[in-house]
């Protein structure tokens, strides 16, 4: 299996949430496609793209989703947002470290952890730490839809999630990152909607099981 790679463009200064997919800043970033669907999915095939930018202080991301059957009933931090219309970014900054899962529903609620051993247990995983509320508040999030979407929107709709991940937050778990330029991280991007009327599971880098927590299947992002 070919491992996908994405080149992260850099900007020289920190920036605020742009809230526009095609803003001058975000035009500097190429878009990748989250288009490999697990066979367990229904026939619904949302068209999902993502971009990344690197500033001196943070990793910045943007999702655009051309969707239907959009639903969002969770509006608080660390709720199971993957049950809603959801996009996800998993990233492993350093070899041998754990990885982070940042999961955002279309209403902007986030679930996030640092996972060292992704073996499943009744409590989640064998070795993982949920980000605290204070840490979660460090992640800036823009969402184009309301915090709650119920009843489900069955018509065509395009929605967006933009996020900023401070490097300082990642370093609390993986240690000093040093000069980012020239580094290669492992990562994957996902789209799902477990409890929408048309469940689906899509990824950028293919996963060989119905499970997004497979770091062996991560692609590469280069800075």
GROMACS .gro file of C-alpha atoms in nm:
model
  223
    1UNK     CA    1   0.000   0.000   0.000
    2UNK     CA    2   0.136   0.341  -0.099
    3UNK     CA    3   0.163   0.579   0.196
    4UNK     CA    4   0.009   0.917   0.107
    5UNK     CA    5   0.211   1.232   0.173
    6UNK     CA    6   0.105   1.592   0.219
    7UNK     CA    7   0.334   1.895   0.212
    8UNK     CA    8   0.240   2.152   0.476
    9UNK     CA    9   0.292   2.510   0.360
   10UNK     CA   10   0.437   2.754   0.613
   11UNK     CA   11   0.353   3.114   0.692
   12UNK     CA   12   0.589   3.349   0.874
   13UNK     CA   13   0.351   3.484   1.137
   14UNK     CA   14   0.072   3.362   1.367
   15UNK     CA   15  -0.280   3.429   1.241
   16UNK     CA   16  -0.635   3.428   1.370
   17UNK     CA   17  -0.912   3.200   1.246
   18UNK     CA   18  -0.984   3.305   0.888
   19UNK     CA   19  -1.334   3.153   0.861
   20UNK     CA   20  -1.297   3.142   0.482
   21UNK     CA   21  -1.174   2.836   0.294
   22UNK     CA   22  -1.036   3.052   0.012
   23UNK     CA   23  -0.896   3.339   0.218
   24UNK     CA   24  -0.560   3.471   0.089
   25UNK     CA   25  -0.377   3.282   0.364
   26UNK     CA   26  -0.554   2.954   0.299
   27UNK     CA   27  -0.499   2.984  -0.075
   28UNK     CA   28  -0.135   2.907   0.006
   29UNK     CA   29  -0.231   2.555   0.121
   30UNK     CA   30  -0.310   2.264  -0.108
   31UNK     CA   31  -0.618   2.052  -0.036
   32UNK     CA   32  -0.618   1.678   0.021
   33UNK     CA   33  -0.918   1.451  -0.030
   34UNK     CA   34  -1.071   1.225   0.235
   35UNK     CA   35  -1.218   0.981  -0.012
   36UNK     CA   36  -1.135   0.623   0.085
   37UNK     CA   37  -1.458   0.479   0.227
   38UNK     CA   38  -1.482   0.166   0.436
   39UNK     CA   39  -1.712  -0.099   0.279
   40UNK     CA   40  -1.927  -0.091   0.594
   41UNK     CA   41  -2.045   0.259   0.492
   42UNK     CA   42  -2.384   0.331   0.344
   43UNK     CA   43  -2.410   0.470  -0.008
   44UNK     CA   44  -2.364   0.829   0.114
   45UNK     CA   45  -2.032   0.968  -0.008
   46UNK     CA   46  -1.968   1.319   0.128
   47UNK     CA   47  -1.693   1.508  -0.054
   48UNK     CA   48  -1.447   1.607   0.217
   49UNK     CA   49  -1.125   1.804   0.177
   50UNK     CA   50  -0.869   1.930   0.426
   51UNK     CA   51  -0.580   2.175   0.430
   52UNK     CA   52  -0.297   2.243   0.674
   53UNK     CA   53  -0.076   2.545   0.735
   54UNK     CA   54   0.215   2.583   0.976
   55UNK     CA   55   0.284   2.910   1.159
   56UNK     CA   56   0.560   2.972   1.415
   57UNK     CA   57   0.325   2.886   1.702
   58UNK     CA   58   0.064   2.641   1.576
   59UNK     CA   59  -0.054   2.386   1.324
   60UNK     CA   60  -0.363   2.519   1.149
   61UNK     CA   61  -0.626   2.305   0.975
   62UNK     CA   62  -0.937   2.356   0.764
   63UNK     CA   63  -1.203   2.104   0.654
   64UNK     CA   64  -1.463   2.156   0.381
   65UNK     CA   65  -1.746   1.902   0.362
   66UNK     CA   66  -2.003   1.880   0.083
   67UNK     CA   67  -2.256   1.671   0.267
   68UNK     CA   68  -2.612   1.549   0.321
   69UNK     CA   69  -2.785   1.383   0.617
   70UNK     CA   70  -2.611   1.625   0.855
   71UNK     CA   71  -2.684   1.583   1.225
   72UNK     CA   72  -2.528   1.721   1.543
   73UNK     CA   73  -2.666   1.652   1.892
   74UNK     CA   74  -2.349   1.684   2.106
   75UNK     CA   75  -2.240   2.032   2.204
   76UNK     CA   76  -1.993   1.982   2.488
   77UNK     CA   77  -1.622   1.904   2.512
   78UNK     CA   78  -1.530   1.533   2.519
   79UNK     CA   79  -1.874   1.408   2.417
   80UNK     CA   80  -1.889   1.134   2.147
   81UNK     CA   81  -1.888   1.375   1.854
   82UNK     CA   82  -1.804   1.092   1.610
   83UNK     CA   83  -2.169   0.991   1.635
   84UNK     CA   84  -2.260   1.321   1.467
   85UNK     CA   85  -2.152   1.454   1.128
   86UNK     CA   86  -1.784   1.469   1.212
   87UNK     CA   87  -1.434   1.532   1.079
   88UNK     CA   88  -1.118   1.415   1.253
   89UNK     CA   89  -0.745   1.482   1.249
   90UNK     CA   90  -0.509   1.230   1.413
   91UNK     CA   91  -0.143   1.328   1.438
   92UNK     CA   92   0.178   1.170   1.570
   93UNK     CA   93   0.442   1.445   1.588
   94UNK     CA   94   0.744   1.232   1.679
   95UNK     CA   95   0.847   0.875   1.605
   96UNK     CA   96   0.797   0.653   1.906
   97UNK     CA   97   0.555   0.890   2.074
   98UNK     CA   98   0.182   0.850   2.107
   99UNK     CA   99  -0.065   1.028   1.883
  100UNK     CA  100  -0.343   1.281   1.930
  101UNK     CA  101  -0.700   1.242   1.810
  102UNK     CA  102  -0.880   1.569   1.746
  103UNK     CA  103  -1.242   1.502   1.650
  104UNK     CA  104  -1.484   1.784   1.560
  105UNK     CA  105  -1.854   1.759   1.488
  106UNK     CA  106  -2.012   2.003   1.246
  107UNK     CA  107  -2.123   2.219   1.539
  108UNK     CA  108  -1.768   2.270   1.662
  109UNK     CA  109  -1.766   2.040   1.968
  110UNK     CA  110  -1.438   1.854   2.013
  111UNK     CA  111  -1.324   1.521   2.153
  112UNK     CA  112  -0.947   1.500   2.205
  113UNK     CA  113  -0.696   1.266   2.369
  114UNK     CA  114  -0.331   1.167   2.367
  115UNK     CA  115  -0.304   0.792   2.304
  116UNK     CA  116   0.007   0.585   2.375
  117UNK     CA  117  -0.144   0.234   2.344
  118UNK     CA  118  -0.452   0.220   2.121
  119UNK     CA  119  -0.553  -0.130   2.228
  120UNK     CA  120  -0.926  -0.107   2.298
  121UNK     CA  121  -1.059  -0.148   2.653
  122UNK     CA  122  -1.395  -0.093   2.822
  123UNK     CA  123  -1.268   0.250   2.929
  124UNK     CA  124  -1.143   0.345   2.582
  125UNK     CA  125  -0.778   0.249   2.531
  126UNK     CA  126  -0.506   0.073   2.728
  127UNK     CA  127  -0.294   0.386   2.774
  128UNK     CA  128  -0.445   0.725   2.695
  129UNK     CA  129  -0.508   1.066   2.849
  130UNK     CA  130  -0.807   1.283   2.775
  131UNK     CA  131  -0.718   1.647   2.724
  132UNK     CA  132  -0.839   1.865   3.011
  133UNK     CA  133  -1.095   2.139   2.968
  134UNK     CA  134  -0.816   2.396   3.003
  135UNK     CA  135  -0.611   2.224   2.734
  136UNK     CA  136  -0.913   2.189   2.508
  137UNK     CA  137  -0.978   2.562   2.537
  138UNK     CA  138  -0.637   2.625   2.380
  139UNK     CA  139  -0.764   2.480   2.050
  140UNK     CA  140  -0.932   2.755   1.848
  141UNK     CA  141  -1.227   2.628   1.643
  142UNK     CA  142  -1.448   2.788   1.377
  143UNK     CA  143  -1.766   2.607   1.272
  144UNK     CA  144  -2.000   2.727   1.000
  145UNK     CA  145  -2.311   2.545   1.128
  146UNK     CA  146  -2.497   2.596   1.458
  147UNK     CA  147  -2.383   2.405   1.765
  148UNK     CA  148  -2.686   2.176   1.735
  149UNK     CA  149  -2.838   2.042   1.413
  150UNK     CA  150  -3.151   1.840   1.484
  151UNK     CA  151  -3.356   1.732   1.298
  152UNK     CA  152  -3.110   1.606   1.043
  153UNK     CA  153  -3.050   1.815   0.730
  154UNK     CA  154  -3.120   1.581   0.439
  155UNK     CA  155  -3.057   1.833   0.159
  156UNK     CA  156  -2.719   1.916   0.007
  157UNK     CA  157  -2.516   2.142   0.234
  158UNK     CA  158  -2.152   2.248   0.261
  159UNK     CA  159  -2.002   2.300   0.604
  160UNK     CA  160  -1.662   2.397   0.738
  161UNK     CA  161  -1.439   2.342   1.040
  162UNK     CA  162  -1.122   2.544   1.096
  163UNK     CA  163  -0.889   2.473   1.390
  164UNK     CA  164  -0.561   2.590   1.539
  165UNK     CA  165  -0.346   2.349   1.743
  166UNK     CA  166  -0.077   2.530   1.946
  167UNK     CA  167   0.258   2.354   1.939
  168UNK     CA  168   0.285   2.423   2.312
  169UNK     CA  169  -0.017   2.202   2.372
  170UNK     CA  170   0.136   1.913   2.180
  171UNK     CA  171   0.468   1.958   2.360
  172UNK     CA  172   0.303   1.900   2.697
  173UNK     CA  173   0.275   1.536   2.588
  174UNK     CA  174   0.557   1.469   2.342
  175UNK     CA  175   0.826   1.707   2.470
  176UNK     CA  176   1.006   1.986   2.281
  177UNK     CA  177   0.938   1.979   1.908
  178UNK     CA  178   1.227   2.204   1.809
  179UNK     CA  179   1.246   2.354   1.463
  180UNK     CA  180   0.938   2.231   1.274
  181UNK     CA  181   1.072   2.301   0.926
  182UNK     CA  182   1.206   1.984   0.770
  183UNK     CA  183   1.023   1.748   1.005
  184UNK     CA  184   0.796   1.466   0.885
  185UNK     CA  185   0.503   1.370   1.107
  186UNK     CA  186   0.252   1.086   1.077
  187UNK     CA  187  -0.117   1.173   1.046
  188UNK     CA  188  -0.456   1.082   0.907
  189UNK     CA  189  -0.777   1.267   0.830
  190UNK     CA  190  -1.127   1.123   0.859
  191UNK     CA  191  -1.495   1.185   0.794
  192UNK     CA  192  -1.768   0.991   0.973
  193UNK     CA  193  -2.123   1.005   1.104
  194UNK     CA  194  -2.189   0.697   1.315
  195UNK     CA  195  -2.541   0.786   1.425
  196UNK     CA  196  -2.665   0.982   1.127
  197UNK     CA  197  -2.926   0.823   0.904
  198UNK     CA  198  -2.650   0.730   0.655
  199UNK     CA  199  -2.342   0.617   0.853
  200UNK     CA  200  -2.010   0.632   0.671
  201UNK     CA  201  -1.638   0.611   0.746
  202UNK     CA  202  -1.384   0.774   0.514
  203UNK     CA  203  -1.013   0.843   0.546
  204UNK     CA  204  -0.728   1.012   0.362
  205UNK     CA  205  -0.485   0.727   0.419
  206UNK     CA  206  -0.670   0.394   0.387
  207UNK     CA  207  -0.738   0.199   0.707
  208UNK     CA  208  -0.740  -0.179   0.690
  209UNK     CA  209  -1.015  -0.221   0.949
  210UNK     CA  210  -1.326  -0.033   1.061
  211UNK     CA  211  -1.117   0.153   1.316
  212UNK     CA  212  -0.965   0.499   1.285
  213UNK     CA  213  -0.722   0.434   1.571
  214UNK     CA  214  -0.463   0.257   1.358
  215UNK     CA  215  -0.138   0.455   1.361
  216UNK     CA  216   0.019   0.191   1.136
  217UNK     CA  217  -0.209   0.326   0.862
  218UNK     CA  218  -0.118   0.694   0.906
  219UNK     CA  219   0.017   0.888   0.612
  220UNK     CA  220   0.297   1.145   0.623
  221UNK     CA  221   0.281   1.522   0.655
  222UNK     CA  222   0.606   1.707   0.580
  223UNK     CA  223   0.701   2.058   0.685
   0.00000   0.00000   0.00000
